[in-house]
mmCIF file of C-alpha atoms and ligand atoms in Angstrom:
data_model
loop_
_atom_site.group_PDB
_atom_site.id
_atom_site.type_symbol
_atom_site.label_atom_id
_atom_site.label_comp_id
_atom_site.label_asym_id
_atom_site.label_seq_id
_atom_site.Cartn_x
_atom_site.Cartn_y
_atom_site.Cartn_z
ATOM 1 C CA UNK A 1 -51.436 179.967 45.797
ATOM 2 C CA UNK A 2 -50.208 178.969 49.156
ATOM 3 C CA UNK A 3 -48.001 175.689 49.557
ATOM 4 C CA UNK A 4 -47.365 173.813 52.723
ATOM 5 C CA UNK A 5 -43.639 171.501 52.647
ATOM 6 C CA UNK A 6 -41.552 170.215 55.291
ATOM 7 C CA UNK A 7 -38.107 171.659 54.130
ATOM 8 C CA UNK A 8 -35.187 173.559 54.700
ATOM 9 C CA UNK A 9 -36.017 177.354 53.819
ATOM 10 C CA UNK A 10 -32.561 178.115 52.889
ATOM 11 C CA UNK A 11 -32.757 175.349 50.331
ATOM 12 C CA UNK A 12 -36.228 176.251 48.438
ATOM 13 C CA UNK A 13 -36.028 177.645 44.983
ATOM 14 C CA UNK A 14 -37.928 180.850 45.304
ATOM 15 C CA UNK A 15 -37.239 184.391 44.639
ATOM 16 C CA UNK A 16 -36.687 185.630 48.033
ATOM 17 C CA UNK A 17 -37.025 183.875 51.448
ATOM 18 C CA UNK A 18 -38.428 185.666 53.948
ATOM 19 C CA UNK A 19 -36.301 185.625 57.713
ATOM 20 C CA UNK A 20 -37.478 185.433 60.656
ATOM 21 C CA UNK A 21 -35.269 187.742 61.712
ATOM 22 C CA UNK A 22 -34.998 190.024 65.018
ATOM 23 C CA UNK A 23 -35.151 194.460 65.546
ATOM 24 C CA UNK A 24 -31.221 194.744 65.156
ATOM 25 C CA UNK A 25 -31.376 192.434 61.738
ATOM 26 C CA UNK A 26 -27.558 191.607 62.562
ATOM 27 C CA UNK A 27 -28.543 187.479 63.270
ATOM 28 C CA UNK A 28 -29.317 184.920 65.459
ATOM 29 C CA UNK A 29 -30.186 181.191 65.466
ATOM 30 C CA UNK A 30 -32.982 179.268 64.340
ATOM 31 C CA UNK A 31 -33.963 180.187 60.824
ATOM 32 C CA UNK A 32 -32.044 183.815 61.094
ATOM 33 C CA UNK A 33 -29.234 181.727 61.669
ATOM 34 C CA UNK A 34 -29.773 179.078 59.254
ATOM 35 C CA UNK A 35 -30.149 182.041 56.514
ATOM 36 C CA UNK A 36 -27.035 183.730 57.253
ATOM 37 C CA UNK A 37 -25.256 180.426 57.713
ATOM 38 C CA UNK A 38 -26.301 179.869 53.990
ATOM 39 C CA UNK A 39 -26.481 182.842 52.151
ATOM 40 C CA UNK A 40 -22.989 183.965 53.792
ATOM 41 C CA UNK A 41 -21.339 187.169 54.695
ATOM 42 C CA UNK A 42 -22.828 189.455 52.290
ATOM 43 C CA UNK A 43 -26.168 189.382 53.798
ATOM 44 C CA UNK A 44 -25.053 190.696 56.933
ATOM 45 C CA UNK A 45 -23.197 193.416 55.584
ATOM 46 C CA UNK A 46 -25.962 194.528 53.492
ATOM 47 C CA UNK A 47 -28.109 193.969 56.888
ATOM 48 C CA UNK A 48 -25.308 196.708 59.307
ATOM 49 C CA UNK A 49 -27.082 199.598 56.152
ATOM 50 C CA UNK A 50 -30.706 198.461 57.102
ATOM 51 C CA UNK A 51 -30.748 200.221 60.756
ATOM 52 C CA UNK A 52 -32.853 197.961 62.005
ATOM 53 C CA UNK A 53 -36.216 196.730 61.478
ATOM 54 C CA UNK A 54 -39.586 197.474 63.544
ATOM 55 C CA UNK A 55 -41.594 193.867 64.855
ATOM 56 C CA UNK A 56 -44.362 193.694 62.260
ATOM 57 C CA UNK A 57 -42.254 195.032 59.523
ATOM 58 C CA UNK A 58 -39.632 193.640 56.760
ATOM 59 C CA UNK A 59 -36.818 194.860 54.992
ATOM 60 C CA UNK A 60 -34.913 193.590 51.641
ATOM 61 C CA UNK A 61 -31.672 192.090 51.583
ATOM 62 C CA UNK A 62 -29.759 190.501 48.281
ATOM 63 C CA UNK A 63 -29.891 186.555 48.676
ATOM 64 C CA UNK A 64 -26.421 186.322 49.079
ATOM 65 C CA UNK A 65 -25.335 182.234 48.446
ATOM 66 C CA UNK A 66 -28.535 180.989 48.811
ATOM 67 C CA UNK A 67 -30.731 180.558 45.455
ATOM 68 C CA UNK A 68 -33.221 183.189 45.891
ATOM 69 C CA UNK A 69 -32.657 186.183 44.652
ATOM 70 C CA UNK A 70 -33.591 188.438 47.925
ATOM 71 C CA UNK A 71 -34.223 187.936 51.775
ATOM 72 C CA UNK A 72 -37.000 189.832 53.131
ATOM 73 C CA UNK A 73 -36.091 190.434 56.937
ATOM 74 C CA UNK A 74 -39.409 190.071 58.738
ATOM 75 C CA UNK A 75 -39.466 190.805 62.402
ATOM 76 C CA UNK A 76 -42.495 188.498 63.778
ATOM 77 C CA UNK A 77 -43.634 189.821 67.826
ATOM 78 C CA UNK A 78 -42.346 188.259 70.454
ATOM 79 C CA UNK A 79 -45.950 186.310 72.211
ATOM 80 C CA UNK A 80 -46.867 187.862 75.779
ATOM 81 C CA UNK A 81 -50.303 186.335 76.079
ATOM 82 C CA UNK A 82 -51.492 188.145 72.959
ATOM 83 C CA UNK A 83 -52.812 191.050 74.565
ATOM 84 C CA UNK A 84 -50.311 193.129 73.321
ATOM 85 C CA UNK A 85 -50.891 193.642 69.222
ATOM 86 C CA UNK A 86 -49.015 190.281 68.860
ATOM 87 C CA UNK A 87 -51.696 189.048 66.372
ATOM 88 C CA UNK A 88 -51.526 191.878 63.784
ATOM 89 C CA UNK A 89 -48.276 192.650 64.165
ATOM 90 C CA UNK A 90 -47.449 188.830 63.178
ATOM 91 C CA UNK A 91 -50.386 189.387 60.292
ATOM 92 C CA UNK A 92 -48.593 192.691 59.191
ATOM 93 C CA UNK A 93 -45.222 190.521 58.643
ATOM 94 C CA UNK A 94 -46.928 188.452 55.982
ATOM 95 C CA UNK A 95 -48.127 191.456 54.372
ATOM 96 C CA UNK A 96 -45.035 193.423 53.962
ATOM 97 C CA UNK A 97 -43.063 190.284 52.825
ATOM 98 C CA UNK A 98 -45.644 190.203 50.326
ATOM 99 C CA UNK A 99 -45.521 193.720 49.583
ATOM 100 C CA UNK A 100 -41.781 193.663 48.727
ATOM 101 C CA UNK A 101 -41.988 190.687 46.881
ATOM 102 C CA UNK A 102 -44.479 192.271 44.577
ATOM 103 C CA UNK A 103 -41.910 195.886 44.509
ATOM 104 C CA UNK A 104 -39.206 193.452 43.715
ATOM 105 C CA UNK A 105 -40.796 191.411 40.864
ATOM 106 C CA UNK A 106 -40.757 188.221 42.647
ATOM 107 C CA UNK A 107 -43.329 185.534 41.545
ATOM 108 C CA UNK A 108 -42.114 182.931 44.334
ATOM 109 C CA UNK A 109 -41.674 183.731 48.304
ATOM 110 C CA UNK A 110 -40.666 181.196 51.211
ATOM 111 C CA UNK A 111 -42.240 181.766 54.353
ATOM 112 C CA UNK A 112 -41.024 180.012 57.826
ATOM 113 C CA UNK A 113 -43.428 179.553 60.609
ATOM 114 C CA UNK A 114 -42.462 183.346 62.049
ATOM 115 C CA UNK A 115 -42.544 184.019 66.085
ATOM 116 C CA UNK A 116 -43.524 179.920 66.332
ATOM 117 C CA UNK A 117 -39.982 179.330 67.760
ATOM 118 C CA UNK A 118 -37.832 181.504 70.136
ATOM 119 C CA UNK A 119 -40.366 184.152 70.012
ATOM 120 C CA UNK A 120 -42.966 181.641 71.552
ATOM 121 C CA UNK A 121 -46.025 182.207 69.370
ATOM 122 C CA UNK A 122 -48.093 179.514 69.700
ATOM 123 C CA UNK A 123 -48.380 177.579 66.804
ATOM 124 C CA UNK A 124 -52.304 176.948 66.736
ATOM 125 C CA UNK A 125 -52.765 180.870 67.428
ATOM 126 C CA UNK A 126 -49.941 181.735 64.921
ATOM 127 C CA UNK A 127 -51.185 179.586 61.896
ATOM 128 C CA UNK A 128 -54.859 181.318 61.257
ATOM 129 C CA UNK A 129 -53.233 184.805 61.389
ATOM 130 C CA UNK A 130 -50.218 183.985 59.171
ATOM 131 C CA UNK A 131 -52.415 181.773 56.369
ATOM 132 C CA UNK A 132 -55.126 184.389 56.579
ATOM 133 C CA UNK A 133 -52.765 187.418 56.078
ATOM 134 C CA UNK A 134 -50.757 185.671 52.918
ATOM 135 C CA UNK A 135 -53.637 185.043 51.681
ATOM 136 C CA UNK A 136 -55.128 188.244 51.748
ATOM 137 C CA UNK A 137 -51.680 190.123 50.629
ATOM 138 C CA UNK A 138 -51.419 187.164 47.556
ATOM 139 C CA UNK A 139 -54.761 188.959 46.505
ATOM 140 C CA UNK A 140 -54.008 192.372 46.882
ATOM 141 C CA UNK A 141 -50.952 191.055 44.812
ATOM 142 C CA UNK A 142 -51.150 188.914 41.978
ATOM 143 C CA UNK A 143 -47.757 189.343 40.704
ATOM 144 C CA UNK A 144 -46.843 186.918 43.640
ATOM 145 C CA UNK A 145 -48.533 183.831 42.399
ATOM 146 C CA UNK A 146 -47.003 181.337 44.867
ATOM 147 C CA UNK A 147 -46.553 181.870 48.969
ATOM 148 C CA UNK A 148 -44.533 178.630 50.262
ATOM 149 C CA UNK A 149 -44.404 177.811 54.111
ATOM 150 C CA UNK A 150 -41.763 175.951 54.872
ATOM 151 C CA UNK A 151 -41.332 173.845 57.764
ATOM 152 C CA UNK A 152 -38.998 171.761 59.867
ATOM 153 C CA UNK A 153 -41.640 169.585 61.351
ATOM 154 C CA UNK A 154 -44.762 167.466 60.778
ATOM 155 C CA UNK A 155 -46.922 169.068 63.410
ATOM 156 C CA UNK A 156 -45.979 172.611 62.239
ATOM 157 C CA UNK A 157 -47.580 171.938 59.159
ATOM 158 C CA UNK A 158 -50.568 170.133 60.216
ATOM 159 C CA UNK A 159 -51.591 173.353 62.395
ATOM 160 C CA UNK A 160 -51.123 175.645 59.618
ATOM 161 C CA UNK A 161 -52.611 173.039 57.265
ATOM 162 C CA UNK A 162 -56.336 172.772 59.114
ATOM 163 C CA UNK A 163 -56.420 176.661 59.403
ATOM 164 C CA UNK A 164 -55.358 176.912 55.450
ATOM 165 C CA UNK A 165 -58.483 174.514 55.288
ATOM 166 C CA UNK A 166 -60.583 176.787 57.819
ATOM 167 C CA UNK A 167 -60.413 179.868 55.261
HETATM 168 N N1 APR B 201 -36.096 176.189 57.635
HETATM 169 C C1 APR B 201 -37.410 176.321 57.947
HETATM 170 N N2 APR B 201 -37.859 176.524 59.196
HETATM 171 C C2 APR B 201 -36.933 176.607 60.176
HETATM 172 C C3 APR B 201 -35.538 176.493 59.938
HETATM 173 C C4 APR B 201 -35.138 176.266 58.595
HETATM 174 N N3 APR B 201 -33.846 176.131 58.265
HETATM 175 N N4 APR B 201 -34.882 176.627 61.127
HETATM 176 C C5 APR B 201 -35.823 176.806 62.068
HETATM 177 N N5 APR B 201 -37.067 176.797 61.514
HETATM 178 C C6 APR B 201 -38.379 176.949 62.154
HETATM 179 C C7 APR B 201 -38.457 176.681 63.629
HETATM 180 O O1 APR B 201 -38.558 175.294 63.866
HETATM 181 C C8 APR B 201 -39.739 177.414 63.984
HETATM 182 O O2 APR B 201 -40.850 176.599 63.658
HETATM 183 O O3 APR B 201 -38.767 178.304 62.023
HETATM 184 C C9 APR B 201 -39.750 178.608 63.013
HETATM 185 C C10 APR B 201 -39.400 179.957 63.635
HETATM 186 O O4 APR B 201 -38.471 179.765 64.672
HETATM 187 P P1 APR B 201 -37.288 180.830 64.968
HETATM 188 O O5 APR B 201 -36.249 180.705 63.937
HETATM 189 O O6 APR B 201 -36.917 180.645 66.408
HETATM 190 O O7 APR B 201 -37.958 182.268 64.764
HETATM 191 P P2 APR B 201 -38.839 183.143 65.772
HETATM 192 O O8 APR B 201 -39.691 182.317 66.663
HETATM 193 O O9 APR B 201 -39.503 184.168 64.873
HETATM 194 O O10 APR B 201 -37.759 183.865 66.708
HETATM 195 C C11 APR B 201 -36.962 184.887 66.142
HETATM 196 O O11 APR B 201 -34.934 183.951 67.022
HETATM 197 O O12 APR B 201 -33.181 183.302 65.700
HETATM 198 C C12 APR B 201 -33.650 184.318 66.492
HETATM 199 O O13 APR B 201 -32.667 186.306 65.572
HETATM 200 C C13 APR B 201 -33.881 185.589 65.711
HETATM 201 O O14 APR B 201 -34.266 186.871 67.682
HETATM 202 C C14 APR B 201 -34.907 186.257 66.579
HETATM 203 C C15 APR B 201 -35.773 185.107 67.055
#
């Protein structure tokens, strides 16, 4: 099931939250920052062993402070007109956040509106490939029985609302 909620990500009660995080994984503002701000020190300790993380891919971190158990690091592509493998490679975030949450026996996962914010995605592009790839992982996966996008604002949601209602 996929929910839409205007929230704070660091504050949902899920199993793991999934960053929108950048290649180097060692933080930065928005909801990277938000995360580490939250979950505290251990996160980024455990992130200095992860060497990194490819755009389009995630890696696992302990939840640190916050009340999820684990923070998948997902690096969404930076938008350069979208001629350059931006779409999948944002579609391929939602599937590997799925993917670990199913190797890590997590029925719950907190998605933020990835590459929508300093990575300038636009939101109306961004929303179709990001519902339509959780959607498709939450099948391949049925362990994961609930994909949560969380968002700071009102229009945010709407976009990813009428493409949720597109599928
Ligand atoms: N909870 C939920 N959503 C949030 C939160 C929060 N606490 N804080 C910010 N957001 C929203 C933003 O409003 C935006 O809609 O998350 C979306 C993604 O924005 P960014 O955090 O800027 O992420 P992104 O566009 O993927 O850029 C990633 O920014 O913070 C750096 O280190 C990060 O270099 C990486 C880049």
């Amino acid at each position: 099931m996929i929910e839409l909620v205007i929230g704070d990500i660091t504050r949902q009660d899920v199993d793991a939250v999934v960053n929108a995080a950048n290649p180097t994984l060692l933080g930065g503002g928005g909801v990277d920052g938000a995360i580490h701000r939250a979950g505290g020190p251990s996160i980024l300790e455990e992130c200095r062993g992860l060497g990194g993380c490819e755009p389009g891919d995630a890696k696992p971190t302990r939840g640190g402070d916050l009340p999820a158990r684990y923070v998948f690091h997902a690096v969404g592509p930076i938008w350069h007109g979208g001629d350059g493998g931006e779409e999948e490679l944002l579609a391929s975030c939602h599937r590997r956040a799925i993917e670990l949450a199913d190797e890590h026996g997590c029925r719950s996962v907190a998605f933020p509106a990835i590459s929508t914010g300093a990575y300038g995605y636009p939101v109306e592009l961004a929303a179709p490939v990001a519902v339509a790839a959780t959607k498709e992982a939450l099948a391949a996966h049925p362990s994961v029985e609930v994909a949560r996008f969380v968002f700071r604002d009102e229009a945010t949601l709407a976009s990813y609302r009428a493409a949720l209602d597109r599928l």
